[in-house]
mmCIF file of C-alpha atoms in Angstrom:
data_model
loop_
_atom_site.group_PDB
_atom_site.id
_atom_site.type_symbol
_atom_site.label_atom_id
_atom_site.label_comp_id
_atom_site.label_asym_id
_atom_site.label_seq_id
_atom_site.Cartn_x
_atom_site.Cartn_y
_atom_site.Cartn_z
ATOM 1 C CA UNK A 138 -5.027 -0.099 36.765
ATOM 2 C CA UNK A 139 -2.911 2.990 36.122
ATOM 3 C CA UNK A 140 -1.827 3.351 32.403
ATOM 4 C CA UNK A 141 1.906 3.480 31.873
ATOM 5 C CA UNK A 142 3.023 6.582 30.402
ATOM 6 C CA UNK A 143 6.258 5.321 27.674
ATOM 7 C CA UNK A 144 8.796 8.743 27.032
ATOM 8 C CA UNK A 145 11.601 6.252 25.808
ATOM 9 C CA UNK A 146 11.851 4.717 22.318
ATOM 10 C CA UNK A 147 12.156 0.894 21.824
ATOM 11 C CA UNK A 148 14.760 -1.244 20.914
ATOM 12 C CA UNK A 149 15.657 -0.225 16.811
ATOM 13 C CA UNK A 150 14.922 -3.890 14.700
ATOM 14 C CA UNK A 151 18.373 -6.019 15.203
ATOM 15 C CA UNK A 152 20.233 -5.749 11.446
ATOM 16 C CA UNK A 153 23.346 -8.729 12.024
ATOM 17 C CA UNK A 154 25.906 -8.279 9.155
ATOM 18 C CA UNK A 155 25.067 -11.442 7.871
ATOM 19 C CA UNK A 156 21.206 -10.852 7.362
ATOM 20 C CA UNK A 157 19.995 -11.301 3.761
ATOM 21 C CA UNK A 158 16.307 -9.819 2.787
ATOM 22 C CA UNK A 159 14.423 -13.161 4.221
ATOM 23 C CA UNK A 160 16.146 -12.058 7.269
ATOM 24 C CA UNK A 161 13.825 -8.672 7.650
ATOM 25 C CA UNK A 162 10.415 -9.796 7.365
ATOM 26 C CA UNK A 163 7.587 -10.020 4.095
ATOM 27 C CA UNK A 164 5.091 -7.171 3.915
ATOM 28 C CA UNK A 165 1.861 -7.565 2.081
ATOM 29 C CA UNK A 166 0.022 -4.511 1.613
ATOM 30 C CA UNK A 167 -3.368 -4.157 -0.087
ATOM 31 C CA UNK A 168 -4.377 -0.914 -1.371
ATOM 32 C CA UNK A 169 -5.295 1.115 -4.276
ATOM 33 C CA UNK A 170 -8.170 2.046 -6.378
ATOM 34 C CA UNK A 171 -9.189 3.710 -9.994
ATOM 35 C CA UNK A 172 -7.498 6.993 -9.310
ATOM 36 C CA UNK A 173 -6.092 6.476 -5.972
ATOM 37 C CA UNK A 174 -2.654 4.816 -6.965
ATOM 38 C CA UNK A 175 -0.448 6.989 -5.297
ATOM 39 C CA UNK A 176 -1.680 5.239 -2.449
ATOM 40 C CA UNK A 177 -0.982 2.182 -2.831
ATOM 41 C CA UNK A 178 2.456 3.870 -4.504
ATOM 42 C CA UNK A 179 3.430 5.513 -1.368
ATOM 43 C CA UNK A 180 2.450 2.931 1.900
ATOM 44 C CA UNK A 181 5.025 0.464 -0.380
ATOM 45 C CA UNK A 182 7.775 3.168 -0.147
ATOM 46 C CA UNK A 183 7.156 3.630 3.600
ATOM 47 C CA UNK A 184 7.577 0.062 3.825
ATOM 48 C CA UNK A 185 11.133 -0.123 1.656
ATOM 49 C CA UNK A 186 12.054 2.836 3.407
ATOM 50 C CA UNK A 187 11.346 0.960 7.054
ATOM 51 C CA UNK A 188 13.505 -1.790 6.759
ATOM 52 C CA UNK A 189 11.183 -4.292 5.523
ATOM 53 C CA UNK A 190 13.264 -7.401 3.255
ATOM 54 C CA UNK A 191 10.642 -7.925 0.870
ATOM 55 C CA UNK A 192 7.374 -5.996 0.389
ATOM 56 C CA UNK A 193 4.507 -7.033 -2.050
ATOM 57 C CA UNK A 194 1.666 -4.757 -3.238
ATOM 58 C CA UNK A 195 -1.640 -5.930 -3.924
ATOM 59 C CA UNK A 196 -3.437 -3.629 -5.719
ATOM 60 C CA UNK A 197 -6.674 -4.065 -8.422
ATOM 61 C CA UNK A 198 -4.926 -5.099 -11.893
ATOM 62 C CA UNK A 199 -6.448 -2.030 -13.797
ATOM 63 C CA UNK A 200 -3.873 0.069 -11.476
ATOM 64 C CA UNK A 201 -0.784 -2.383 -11.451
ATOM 65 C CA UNK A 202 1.052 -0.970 -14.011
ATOM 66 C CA UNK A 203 1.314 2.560 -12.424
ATOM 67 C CA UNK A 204 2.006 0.880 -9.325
ATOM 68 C CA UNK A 205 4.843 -1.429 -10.262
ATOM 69 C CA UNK A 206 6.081 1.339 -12.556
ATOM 70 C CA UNK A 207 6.648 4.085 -9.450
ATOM 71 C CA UNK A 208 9.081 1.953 -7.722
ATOM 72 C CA UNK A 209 11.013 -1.361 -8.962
ATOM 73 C CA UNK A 210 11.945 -2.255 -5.566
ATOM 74 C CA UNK A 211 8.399 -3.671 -4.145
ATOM 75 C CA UNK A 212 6.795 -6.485 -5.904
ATOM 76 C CA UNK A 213 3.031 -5.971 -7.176
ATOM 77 C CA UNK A 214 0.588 -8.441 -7.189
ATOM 78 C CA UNK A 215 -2.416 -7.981 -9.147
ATOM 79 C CA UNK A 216 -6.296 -8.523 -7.811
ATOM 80 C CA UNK A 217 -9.867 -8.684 -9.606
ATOM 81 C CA UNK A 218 -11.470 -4.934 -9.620
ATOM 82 C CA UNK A 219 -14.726 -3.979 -10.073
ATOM 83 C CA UNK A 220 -16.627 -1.823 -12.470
ATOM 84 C CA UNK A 221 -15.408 1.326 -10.346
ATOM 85 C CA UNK A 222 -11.940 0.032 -10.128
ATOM 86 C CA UNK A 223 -11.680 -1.032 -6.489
ATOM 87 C CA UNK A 224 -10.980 -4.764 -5.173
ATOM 88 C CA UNK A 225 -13.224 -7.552 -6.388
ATOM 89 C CA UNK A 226 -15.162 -9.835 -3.960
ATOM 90 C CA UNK A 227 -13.348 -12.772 -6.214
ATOM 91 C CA UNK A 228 -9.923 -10.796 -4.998
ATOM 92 C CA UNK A 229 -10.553 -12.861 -1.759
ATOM 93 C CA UNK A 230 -9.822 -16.324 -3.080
ATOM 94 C CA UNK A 231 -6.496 -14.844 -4.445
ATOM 95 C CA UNK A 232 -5.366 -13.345 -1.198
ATOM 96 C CA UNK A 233 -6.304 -16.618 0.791
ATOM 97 C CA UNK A 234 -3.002 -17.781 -0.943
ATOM 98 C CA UNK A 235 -1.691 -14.792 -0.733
ATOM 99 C CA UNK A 236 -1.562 -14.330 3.061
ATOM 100 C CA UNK A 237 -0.059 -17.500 3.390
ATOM 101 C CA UNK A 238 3.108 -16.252 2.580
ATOM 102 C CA UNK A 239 4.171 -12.500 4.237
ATOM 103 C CA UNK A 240 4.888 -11.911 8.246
ATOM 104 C CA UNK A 241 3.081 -9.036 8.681
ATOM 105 C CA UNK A 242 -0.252 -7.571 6.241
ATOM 106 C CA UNK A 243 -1.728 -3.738 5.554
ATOM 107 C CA UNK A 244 -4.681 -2.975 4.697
ATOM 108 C CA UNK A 245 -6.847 0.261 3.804
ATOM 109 C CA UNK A 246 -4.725 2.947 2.090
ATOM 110 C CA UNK A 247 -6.842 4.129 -0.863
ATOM 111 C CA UNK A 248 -9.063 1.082 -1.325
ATOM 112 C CA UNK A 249 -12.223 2.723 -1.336
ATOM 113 C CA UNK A 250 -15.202 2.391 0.061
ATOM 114 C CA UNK A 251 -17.623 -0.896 -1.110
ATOM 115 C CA UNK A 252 -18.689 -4.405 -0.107
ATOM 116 C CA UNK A 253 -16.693 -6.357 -0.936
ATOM 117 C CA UNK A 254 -13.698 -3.664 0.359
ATOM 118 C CA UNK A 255 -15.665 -4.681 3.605
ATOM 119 C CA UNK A 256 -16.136 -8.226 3.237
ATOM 120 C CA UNK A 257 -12.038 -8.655 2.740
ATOM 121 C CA UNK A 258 -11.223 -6.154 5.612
ATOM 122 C CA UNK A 259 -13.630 -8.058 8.387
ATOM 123 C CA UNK A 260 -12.029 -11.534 6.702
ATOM 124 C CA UNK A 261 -8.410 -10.209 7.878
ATOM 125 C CA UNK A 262 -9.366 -8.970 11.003
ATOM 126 C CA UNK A 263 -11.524 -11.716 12.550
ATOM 127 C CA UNK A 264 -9.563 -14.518 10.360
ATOM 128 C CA UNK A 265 -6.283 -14.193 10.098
ATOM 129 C CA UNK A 266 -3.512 -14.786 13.001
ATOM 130 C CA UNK A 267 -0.597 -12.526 11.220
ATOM 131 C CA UNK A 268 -0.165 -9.096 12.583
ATOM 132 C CA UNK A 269 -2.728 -6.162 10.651
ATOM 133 C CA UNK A 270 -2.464 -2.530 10.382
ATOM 134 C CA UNK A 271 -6.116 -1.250 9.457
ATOM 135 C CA UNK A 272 -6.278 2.675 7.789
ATOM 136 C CA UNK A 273 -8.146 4.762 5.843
ATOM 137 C CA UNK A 274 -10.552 2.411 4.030
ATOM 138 C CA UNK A 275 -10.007 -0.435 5.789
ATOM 139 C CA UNK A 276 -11.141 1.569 9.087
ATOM 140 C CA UNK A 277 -14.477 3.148 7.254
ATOM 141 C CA UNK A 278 -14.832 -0.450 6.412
ATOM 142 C CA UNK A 279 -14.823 -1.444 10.160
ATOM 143 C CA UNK A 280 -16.732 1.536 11.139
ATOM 144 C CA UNK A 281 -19.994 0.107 8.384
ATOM 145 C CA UNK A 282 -20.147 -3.061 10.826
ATOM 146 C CA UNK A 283 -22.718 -3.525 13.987
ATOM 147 C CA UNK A 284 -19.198 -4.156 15.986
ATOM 148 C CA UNK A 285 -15.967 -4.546 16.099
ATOM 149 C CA UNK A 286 -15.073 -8.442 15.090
ATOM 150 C CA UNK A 287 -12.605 -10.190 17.908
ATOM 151 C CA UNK A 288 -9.085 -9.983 16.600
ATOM 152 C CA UNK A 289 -7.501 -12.878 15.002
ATOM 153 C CA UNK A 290 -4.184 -11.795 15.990
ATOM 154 C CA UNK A 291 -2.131 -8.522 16.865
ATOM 155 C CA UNK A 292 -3.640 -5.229 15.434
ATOM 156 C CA UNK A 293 -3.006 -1.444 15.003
ATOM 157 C CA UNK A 294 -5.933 0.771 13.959
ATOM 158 C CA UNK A 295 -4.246 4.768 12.825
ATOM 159 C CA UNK A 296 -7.045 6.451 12.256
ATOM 160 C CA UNK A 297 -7.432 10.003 12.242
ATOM 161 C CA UNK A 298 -9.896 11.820 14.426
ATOM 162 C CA UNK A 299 -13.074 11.837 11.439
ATOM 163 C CA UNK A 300 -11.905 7.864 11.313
ATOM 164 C CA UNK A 301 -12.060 7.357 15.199
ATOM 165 C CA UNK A 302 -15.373 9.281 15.494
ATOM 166 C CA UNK A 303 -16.699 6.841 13.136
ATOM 167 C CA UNK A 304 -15.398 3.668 14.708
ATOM 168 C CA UNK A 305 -17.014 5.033 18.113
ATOM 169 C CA UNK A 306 -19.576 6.660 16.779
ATOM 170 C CA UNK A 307 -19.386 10.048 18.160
ATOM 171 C CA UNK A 308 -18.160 12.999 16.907
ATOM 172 C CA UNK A 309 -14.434 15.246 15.645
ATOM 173 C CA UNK A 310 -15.212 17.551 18.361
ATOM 174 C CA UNK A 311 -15.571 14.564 21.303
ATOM 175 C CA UNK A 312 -12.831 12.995 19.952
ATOM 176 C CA UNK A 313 -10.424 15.982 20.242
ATOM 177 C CA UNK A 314 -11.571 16.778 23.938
ATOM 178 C CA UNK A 315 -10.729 13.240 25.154
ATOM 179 C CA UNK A 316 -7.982 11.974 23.230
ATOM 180 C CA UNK A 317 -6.064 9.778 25.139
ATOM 181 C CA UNK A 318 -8.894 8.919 27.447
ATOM 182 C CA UNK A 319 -11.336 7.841 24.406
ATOM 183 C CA UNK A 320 -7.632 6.009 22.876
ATOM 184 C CA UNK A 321 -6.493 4.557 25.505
ATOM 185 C CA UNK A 322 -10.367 2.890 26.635
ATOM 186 C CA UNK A 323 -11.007 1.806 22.739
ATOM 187 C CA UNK A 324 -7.704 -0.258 22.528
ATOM 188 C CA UNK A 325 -8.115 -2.146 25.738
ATOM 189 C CA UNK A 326 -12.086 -2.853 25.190
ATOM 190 C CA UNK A 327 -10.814 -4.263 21.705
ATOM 191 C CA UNK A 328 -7.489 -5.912 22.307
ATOM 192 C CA UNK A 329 -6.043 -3.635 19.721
ATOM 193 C CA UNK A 330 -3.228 -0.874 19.730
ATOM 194 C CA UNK A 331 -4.277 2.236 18.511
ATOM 195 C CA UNK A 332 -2.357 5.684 16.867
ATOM 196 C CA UNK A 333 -4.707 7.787 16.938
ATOM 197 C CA UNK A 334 -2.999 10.315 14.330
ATOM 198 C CA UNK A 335 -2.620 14.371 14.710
ATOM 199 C CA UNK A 336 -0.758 16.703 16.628
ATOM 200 C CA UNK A 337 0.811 14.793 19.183
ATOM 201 C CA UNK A 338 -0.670 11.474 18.022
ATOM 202 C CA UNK A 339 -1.383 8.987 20.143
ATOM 203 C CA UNK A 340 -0.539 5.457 20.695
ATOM 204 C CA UNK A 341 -1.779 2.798 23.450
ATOM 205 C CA UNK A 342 -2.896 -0.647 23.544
ATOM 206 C CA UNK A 343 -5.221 -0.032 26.772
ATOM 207 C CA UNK A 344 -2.093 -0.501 29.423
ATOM 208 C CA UNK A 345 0.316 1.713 28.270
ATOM 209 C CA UNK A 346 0.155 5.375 26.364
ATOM 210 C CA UNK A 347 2.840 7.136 24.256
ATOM 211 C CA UNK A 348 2.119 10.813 22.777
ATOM 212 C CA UNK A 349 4.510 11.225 19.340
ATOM 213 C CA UNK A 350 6.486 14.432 19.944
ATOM 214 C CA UNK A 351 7.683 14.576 16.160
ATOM 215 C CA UNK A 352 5.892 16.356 13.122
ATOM 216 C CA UNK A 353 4.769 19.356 12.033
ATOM 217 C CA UNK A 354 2.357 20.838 9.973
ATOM 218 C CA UNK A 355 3.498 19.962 6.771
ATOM 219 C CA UNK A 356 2.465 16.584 6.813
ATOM 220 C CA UNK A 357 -1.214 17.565 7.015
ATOM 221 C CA UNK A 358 -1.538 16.668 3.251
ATOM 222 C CA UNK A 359 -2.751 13.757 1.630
ATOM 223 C CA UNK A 360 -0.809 10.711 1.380
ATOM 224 C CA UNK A 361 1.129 10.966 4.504
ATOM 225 C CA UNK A 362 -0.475 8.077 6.790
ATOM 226 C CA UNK A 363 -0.233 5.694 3.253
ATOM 227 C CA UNK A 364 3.280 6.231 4.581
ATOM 228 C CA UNK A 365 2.900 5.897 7.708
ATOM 229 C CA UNK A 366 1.109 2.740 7.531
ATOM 230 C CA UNK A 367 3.771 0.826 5.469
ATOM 231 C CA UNK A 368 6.491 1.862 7.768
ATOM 232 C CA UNK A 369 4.641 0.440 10.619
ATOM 233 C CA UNK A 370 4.138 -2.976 8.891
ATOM 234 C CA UNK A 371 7.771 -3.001 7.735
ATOM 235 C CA UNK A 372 8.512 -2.490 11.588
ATOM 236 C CA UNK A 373 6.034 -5.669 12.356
ATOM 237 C CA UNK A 374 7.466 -7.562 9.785
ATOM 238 C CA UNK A 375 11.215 -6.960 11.527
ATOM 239 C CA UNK A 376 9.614 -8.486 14.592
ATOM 240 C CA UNK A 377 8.806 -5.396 16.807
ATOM 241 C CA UNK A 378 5.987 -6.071 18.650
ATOM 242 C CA UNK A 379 2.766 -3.967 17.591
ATOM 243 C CA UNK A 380 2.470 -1.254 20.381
ATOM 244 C CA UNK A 381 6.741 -0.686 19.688
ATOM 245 C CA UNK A 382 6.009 -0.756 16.136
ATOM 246 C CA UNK A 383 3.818 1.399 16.106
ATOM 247 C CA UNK A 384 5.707 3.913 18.836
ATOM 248 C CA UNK A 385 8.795 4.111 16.461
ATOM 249 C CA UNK A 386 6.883 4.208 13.414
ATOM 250 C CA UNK A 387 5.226 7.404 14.633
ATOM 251 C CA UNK A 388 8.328 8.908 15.888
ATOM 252 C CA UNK A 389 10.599 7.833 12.394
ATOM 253 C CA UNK A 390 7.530 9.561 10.815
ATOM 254 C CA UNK A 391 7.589 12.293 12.723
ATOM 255 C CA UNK A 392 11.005 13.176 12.139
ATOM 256 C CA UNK A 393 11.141 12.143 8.280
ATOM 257 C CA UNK A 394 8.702 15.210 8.233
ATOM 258 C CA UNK A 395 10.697 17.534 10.461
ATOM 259 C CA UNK A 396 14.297 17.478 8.340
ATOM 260 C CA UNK A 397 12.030 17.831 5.480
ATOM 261 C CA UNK A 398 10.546 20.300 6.244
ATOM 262 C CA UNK A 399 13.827 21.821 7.461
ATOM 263 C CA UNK A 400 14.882 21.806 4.017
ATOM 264 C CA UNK A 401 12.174 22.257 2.111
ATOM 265 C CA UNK A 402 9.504 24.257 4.458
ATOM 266 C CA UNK A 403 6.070 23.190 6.106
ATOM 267 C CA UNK A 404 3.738 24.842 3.328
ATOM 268 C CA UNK A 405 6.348 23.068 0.605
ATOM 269 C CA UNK A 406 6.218 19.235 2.029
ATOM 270 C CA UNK A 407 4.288 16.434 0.150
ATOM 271 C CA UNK A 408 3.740 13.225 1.305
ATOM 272 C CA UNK A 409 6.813 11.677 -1.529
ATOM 273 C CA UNK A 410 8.770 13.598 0.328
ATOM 274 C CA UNK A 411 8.628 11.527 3.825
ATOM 275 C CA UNK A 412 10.132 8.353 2.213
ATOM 276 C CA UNK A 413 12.962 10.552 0.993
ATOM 277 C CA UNK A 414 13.740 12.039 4.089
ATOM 278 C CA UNK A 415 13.369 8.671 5.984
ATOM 279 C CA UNK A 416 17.039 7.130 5.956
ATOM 280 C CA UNK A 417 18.384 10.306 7.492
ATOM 281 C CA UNK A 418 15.574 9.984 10.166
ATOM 282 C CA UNK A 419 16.637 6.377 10.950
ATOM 283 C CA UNK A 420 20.183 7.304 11.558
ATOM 284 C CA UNK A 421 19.238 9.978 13.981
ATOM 285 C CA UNK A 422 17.436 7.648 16.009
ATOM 286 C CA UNK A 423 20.310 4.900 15.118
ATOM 287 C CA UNK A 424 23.459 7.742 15.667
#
């Protein structure tokens, strides 16, 4: 079957006048480490800045107060660390309660490497119904398994191309020369949709194929996908389906980084910046 190329953006999240913040979806994203707050800092912006009602940070409690401290608008929920300062294999039992309660869950951005990191990742992926967005972390976590669990429920994998060579086990180089073919045949052997990140990044769930004409680079600095991957899950948690998600969260992106970099040039842009530049992206695409 031929794969449907999509040039058109989806239908922007519905916002009636008489919404209140129940009305646009709960986030939960898990992330942080010893030293890699700004992480877990800036994938809870991206999801503020996407629309998201109510977003909830679960980070490990030696990092909370920076967290909660960088922005009073997300909530921060506190987890068991380890001796290094990442999450706790105890920090399971609390987020079985935990995922109870948001629509959508992220998972990945500065977690580290260990596992227990592991354990929880392959948990939310083969367990849990609620939609997933796996990066960073939680995708080396994925790539230390034998293979790929089944999918509980919807799920979006952004790696970059060092991410996707591990999860197929090949190589940068491979990767680059078959993009969209090596994309496009991962998400539809998995039942997953995949952004696979970089110039022109990619996203496809196996039957359709969008390439992100947005970005610059400027945004090739650290701490940009953390952004990226809370703005997809406040998309989810608006009730966009995961391949639209996705599509618009890669475009918003995109374009976040383009008018800042407008104003403030490429060499110039930091990842605090995209958040920032965000509402002015969403009422291009809204205008």
């Amino acid at each position: 079957m031929a794969i449907q190329r999509m040039t058109d953006l989806p239908e922007l999240p519905a916002r009636k006048t008489d919404s209140h913040k129940g009305s646009f979806g709960r986030a939960l994203l898990i992330a942080g480490s010893r030293g890699m707050s700004g992480a877990a800092c800036l994938s809870g912006m991206g999801a503020l800045r996407g629309g998201a009602g109510l977003v909830f940070v679960a980070v490990p409690s030696g990092i909370v107060s920076i967290v909660a401290g960088s922005e009073p608008s997300y909530l921060t929920i506190p987890l068991p660390e380890d001796e290094a300062g990442r999450l706790h294999a105890s920090a399971t039992k609390i987020l079985q309660d935990e995922v109870t309660q948001p629509d959508v869950i992220a998972i990945g951005p500065g977690c580290g490497q260990s596992q227990a990191v592991t354990d929880i990742v392959t948990w939310l992926y083969r367990d849990i119904e609620k939609p997933l967005v796996v990066d960073a972390d939680g995708l080396n976590a994925l790539a230390m398994l034998d293979a790929l669990p089944p999918a509980a429920g919807p799920r979006i994998l952004t790696p970059h191309p060092g991410e996707f060579a591990r999860l197929t086990g090949t190589d940068i180089k491979t990767v680059q020369q078959a993009r969209e073919e090596m994309a496009a045949e991962f998400a539809a052997t998995h039942g997953c949709v995949l952004l696979l990140k970089g110039a022109g990044t990619i996203i496809t769930d196996g039957r359709r194929i969008a390439v992100n004409s947005t970005g610059n680079s400027g945004m090739a600095t650290g701490g940009s996908g953390d952004v990226l991957t809370g703005l997809i899950a406040a998309l989810l948690a608006q009730g966009l389906p995961a391949f639209e998600a996705a599509q618009l969260a890669a475009h918003l992106h995109g374009l976040a980084g383009d008018l800042a970099a407008a104003e403030l040039s490429e060499p110039g842009l930091i990842a605090s910046d995209l958040p920032r530049y965000l509402p002015t992206a969403w009422l291009r695409v809204s205008g």
